[in-house]
mmCIF file of C-alpha atoms in Angstrom:
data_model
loop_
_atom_site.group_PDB
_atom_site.id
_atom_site.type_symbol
_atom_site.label_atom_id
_atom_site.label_comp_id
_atom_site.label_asym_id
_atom_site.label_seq_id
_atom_site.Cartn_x
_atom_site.Cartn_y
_atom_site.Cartn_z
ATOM 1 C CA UNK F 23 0.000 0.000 0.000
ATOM 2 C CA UNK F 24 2.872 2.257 0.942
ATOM 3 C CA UNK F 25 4.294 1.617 -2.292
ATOM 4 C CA UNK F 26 0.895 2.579 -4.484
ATOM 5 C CA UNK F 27 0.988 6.253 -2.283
ATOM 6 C CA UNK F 28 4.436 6.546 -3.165
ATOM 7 C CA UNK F 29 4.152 5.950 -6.956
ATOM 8 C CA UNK F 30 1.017 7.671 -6.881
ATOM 9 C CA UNK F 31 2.327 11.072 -5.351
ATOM 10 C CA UNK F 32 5.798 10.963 -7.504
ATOM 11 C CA UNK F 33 3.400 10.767 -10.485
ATOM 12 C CA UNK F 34 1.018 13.952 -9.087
ATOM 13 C CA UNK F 35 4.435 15.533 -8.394
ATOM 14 C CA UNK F 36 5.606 14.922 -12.314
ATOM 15 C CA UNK F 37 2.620 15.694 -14.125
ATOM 16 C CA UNK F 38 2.385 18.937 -11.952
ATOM 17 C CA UNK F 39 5.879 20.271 -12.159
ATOM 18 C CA UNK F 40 5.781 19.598 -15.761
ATOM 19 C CA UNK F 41 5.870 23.158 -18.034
ATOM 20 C CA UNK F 42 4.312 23.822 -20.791
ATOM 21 C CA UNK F 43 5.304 26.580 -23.575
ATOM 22 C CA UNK F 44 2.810 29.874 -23.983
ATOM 23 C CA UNK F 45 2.406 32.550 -25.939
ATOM 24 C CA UNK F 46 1.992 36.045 -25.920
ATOM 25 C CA UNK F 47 1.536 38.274 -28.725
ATOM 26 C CA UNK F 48 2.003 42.341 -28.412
ATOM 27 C CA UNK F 49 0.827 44.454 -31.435
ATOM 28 C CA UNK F 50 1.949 48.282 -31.609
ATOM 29 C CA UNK F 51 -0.672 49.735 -33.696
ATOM 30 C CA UNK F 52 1.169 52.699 -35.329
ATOM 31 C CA UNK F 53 1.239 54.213 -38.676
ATOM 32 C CA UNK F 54 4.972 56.881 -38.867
ATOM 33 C CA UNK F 55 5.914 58.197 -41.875
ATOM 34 C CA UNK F 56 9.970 58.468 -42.486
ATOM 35 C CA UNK F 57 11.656 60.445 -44.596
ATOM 36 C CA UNK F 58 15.597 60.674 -45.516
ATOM 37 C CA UNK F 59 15.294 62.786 -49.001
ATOM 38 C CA UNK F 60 16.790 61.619 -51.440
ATOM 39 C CA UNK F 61 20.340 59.685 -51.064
ATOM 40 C CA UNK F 62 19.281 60.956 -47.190
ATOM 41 C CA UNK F 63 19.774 64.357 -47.827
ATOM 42 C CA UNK F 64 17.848 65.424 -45.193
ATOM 43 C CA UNK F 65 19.285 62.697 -42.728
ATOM 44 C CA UNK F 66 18.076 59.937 -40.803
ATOM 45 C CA UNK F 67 14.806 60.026 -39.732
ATOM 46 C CA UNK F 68 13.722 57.390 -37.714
ATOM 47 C CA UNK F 69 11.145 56.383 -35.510
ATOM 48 C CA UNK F 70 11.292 54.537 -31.689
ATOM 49 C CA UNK F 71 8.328 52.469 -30.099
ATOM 50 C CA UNK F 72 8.677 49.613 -27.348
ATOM 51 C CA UNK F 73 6.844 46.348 -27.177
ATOM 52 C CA UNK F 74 5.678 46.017 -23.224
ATOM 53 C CA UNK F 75 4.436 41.852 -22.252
ATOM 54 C CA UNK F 76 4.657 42.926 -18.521
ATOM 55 C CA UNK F 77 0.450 43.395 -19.149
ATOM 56 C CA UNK F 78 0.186 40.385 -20.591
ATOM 57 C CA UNK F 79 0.823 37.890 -17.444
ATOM 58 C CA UNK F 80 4.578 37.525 -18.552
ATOM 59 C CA UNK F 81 6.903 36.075 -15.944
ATOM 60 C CA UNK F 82 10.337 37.892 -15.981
ATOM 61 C CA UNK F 83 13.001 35.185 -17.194
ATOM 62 C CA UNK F 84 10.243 32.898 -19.176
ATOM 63 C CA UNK F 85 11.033 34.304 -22.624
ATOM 64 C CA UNK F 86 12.721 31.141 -24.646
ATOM 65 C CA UNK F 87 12.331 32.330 -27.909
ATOM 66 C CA UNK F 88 10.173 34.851 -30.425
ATOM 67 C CA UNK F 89 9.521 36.726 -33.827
ATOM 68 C CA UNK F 90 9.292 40.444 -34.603
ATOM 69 C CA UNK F 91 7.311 41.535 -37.862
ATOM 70 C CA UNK F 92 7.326 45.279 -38.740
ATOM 71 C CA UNK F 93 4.823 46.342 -41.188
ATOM 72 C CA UNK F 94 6.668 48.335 -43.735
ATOM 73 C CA UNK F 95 5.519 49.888 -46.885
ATOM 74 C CA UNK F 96 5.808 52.805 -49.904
ATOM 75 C CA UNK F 97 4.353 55.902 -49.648
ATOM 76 C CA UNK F 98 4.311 55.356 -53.617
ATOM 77 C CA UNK F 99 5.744 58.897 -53.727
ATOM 78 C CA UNK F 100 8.335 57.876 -56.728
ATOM 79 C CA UNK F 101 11.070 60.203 -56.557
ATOM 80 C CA UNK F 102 11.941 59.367 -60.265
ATOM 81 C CA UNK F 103 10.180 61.973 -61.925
ATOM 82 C CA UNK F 104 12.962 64.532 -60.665
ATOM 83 C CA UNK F 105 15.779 62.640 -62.849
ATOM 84 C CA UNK F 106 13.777 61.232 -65.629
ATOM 85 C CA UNK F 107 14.839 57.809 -65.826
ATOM 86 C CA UNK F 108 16.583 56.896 -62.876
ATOM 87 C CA UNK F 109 14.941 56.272 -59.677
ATOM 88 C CA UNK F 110 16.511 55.619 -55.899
ATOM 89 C CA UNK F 111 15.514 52.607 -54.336
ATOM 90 C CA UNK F 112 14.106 53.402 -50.278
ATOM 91 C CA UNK F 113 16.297 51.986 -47.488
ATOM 92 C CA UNK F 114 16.215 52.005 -43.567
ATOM 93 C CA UNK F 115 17.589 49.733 -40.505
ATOM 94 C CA UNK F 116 15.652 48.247 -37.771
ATOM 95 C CA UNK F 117 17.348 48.366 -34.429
ATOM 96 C CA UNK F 118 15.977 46.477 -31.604
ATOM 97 C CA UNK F 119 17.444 47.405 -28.357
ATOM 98 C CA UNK F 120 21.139 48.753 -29.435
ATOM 99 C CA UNK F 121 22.978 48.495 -32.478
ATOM 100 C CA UNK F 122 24.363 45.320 -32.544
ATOM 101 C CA UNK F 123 23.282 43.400 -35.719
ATOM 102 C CA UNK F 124 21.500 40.756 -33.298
ATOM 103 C CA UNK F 125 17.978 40.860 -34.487
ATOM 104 C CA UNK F 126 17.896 44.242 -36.686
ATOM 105 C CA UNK F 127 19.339 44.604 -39.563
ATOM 106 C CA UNK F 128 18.572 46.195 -42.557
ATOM 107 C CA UNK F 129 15.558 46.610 -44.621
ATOM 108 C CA UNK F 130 13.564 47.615 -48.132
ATOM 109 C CA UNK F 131 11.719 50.675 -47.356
ATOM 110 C CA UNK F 132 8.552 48.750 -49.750
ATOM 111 C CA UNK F 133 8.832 45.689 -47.760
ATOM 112 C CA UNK F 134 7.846 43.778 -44.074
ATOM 113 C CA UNK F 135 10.596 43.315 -41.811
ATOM 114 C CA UNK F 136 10.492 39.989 -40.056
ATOM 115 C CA UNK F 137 13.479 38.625 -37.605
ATOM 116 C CA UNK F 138 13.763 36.033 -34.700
ATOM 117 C CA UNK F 139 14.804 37.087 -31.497
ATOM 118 C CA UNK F 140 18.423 36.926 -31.118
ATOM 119 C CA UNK F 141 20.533 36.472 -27.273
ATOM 120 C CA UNK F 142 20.515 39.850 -26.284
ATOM 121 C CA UNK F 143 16.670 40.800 -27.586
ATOM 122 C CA UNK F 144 15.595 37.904 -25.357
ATOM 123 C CA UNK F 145 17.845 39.298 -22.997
ATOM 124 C CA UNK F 146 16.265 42.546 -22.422
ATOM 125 C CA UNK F 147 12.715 40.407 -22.700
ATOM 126 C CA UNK F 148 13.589 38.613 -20.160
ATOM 127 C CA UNK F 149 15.277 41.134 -18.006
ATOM 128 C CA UNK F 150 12.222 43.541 -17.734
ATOM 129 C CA UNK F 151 9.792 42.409 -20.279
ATOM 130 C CA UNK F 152 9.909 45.525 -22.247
ATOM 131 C CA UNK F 153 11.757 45.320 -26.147
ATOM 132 C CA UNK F 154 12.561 48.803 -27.569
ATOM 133 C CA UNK F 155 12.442 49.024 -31.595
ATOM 134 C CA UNK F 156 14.305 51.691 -33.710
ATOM 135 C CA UNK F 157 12.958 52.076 -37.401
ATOM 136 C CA UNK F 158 15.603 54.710 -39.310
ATOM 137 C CA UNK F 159 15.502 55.670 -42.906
ATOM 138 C CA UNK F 160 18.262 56.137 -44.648
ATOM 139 C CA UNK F 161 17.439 56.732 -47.501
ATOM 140 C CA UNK F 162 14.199 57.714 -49.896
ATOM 141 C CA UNK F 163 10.776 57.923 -47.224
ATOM 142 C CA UNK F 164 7.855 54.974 -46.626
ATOM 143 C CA UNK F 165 5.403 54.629 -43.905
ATOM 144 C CA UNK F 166 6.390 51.944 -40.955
ATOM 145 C CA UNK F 167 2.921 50.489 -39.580
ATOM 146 C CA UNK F 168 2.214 47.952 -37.170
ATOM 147 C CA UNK F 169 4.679 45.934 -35.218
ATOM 148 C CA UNK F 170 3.826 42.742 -34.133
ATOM 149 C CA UNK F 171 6.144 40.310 -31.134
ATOM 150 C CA UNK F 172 5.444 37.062 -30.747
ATOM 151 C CA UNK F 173 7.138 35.931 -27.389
ATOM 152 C CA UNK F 174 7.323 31.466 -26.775
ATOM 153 C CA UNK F 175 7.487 31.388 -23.124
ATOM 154 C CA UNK F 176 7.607 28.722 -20.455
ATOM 155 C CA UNK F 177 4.445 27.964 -18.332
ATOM 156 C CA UNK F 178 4.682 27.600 -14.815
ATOM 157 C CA UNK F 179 1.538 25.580 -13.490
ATOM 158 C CA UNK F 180 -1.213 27.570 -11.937
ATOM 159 C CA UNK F 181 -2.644 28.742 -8.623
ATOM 160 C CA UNK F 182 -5.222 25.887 -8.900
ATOM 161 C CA UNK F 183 -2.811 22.978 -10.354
ATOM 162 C CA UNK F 184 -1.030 23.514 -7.278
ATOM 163 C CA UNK F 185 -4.145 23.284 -4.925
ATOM 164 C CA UNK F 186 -5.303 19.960 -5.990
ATOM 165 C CA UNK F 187 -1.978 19.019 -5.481
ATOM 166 C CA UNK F 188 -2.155 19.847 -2.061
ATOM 167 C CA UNK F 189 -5.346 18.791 -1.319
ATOM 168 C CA UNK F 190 -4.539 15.259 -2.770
ATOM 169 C CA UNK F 191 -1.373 15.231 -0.719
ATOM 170 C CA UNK F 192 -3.519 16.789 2.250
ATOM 171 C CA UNK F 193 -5.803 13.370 1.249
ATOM 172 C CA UNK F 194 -3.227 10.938 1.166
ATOM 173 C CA UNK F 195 -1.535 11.952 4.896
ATOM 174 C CA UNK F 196 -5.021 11.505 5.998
ATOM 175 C CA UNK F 197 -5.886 8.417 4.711
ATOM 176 C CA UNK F 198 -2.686 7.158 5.799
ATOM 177 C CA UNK F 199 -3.888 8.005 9.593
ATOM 178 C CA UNK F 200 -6.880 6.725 9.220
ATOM 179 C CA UNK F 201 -5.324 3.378 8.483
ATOM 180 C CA UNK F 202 -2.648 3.542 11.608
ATOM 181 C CA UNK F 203 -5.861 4.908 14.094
#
């Protein structure tokens, strides 16, 4: 009988303690227009936003891995028409958290901007739940519009997982006095 508790409350115990992977998905509804001239003549204009998954029941330290999609497109303003035949192609750079070429990079001002979070974006996630995004152009102009994170996180079991563990052990130790009285 001892032995049936036994295997019985090591099983409870691993099917409780057991995690399972969530996740949370943060949209930053925006719509910025940049603008660098042409060849960037007027310089770098860019555009900063943050992701925040603290509202979202995120557990500092859960973050094991992610995506970040950026919503680019033309302000079909061709600049063409100024030289006749030639036209200048739109640029920028995404920077998430500093400039280190770890999920950011560069990007087609007339096209999305997807990435998967690198080390130190899931660093900062994890750190304080918050991911800041830099959108620059550098050159030409095009409108940057929503930003969406998807963040894979680890589970830890609920409030109420762990009360019908307890009650079941709470069950068990009782049972087992009953049997001694």
């Amino acid at each position: 009988m001892i032995k049936q508790i036994g295997f019985a409350l090591a099983g409870t115990i691993i099917l409780a303690s057991t995690a399972t992977a969530g996740m949370i998905t943060d949209t930053v509804v925006q719509n910025e227009y940049l603008n660098a001239g042409i060849l960037g003549l007027l310089g770098p204009d860019s555009h900063t936003y943050q992701h925040d998954i603290t509202d979202n029941f995120f557990t500092l330290g859960n973050a094991l891995s992610g995506n970040l999609r950026i919503n680019i497109y033309d302000d079909n303003n061709d600049w063409g028409w100024l030289f006749g035949w030639f036209q200048f192609s739109e640029s920028g750079f995404v920077t998430v958290e500093d400039f280190d070429f770890d999920t950011g990079g560069p990007t087609n001002g007339t096209s999305d901007f997807s990435s998967a979070l690198e080390i130190n974006a899931l660093a900062a996630l994890n750190a304080d739940g918050l991911l800041d995004v830099t959108v620059t152009s550098t050159r030409g102009d095009f409108w940057v519009g929503n930003s969406v994170l998807e963040v894979i996180t680890s589970d830890v079991p609920e409030p109420g997982t762990l009360a019908l563990l307890g009650l079941g052990l709470a069950g068990l130790g009782a049972a087992r006095r009953r049997q001694k009285a």
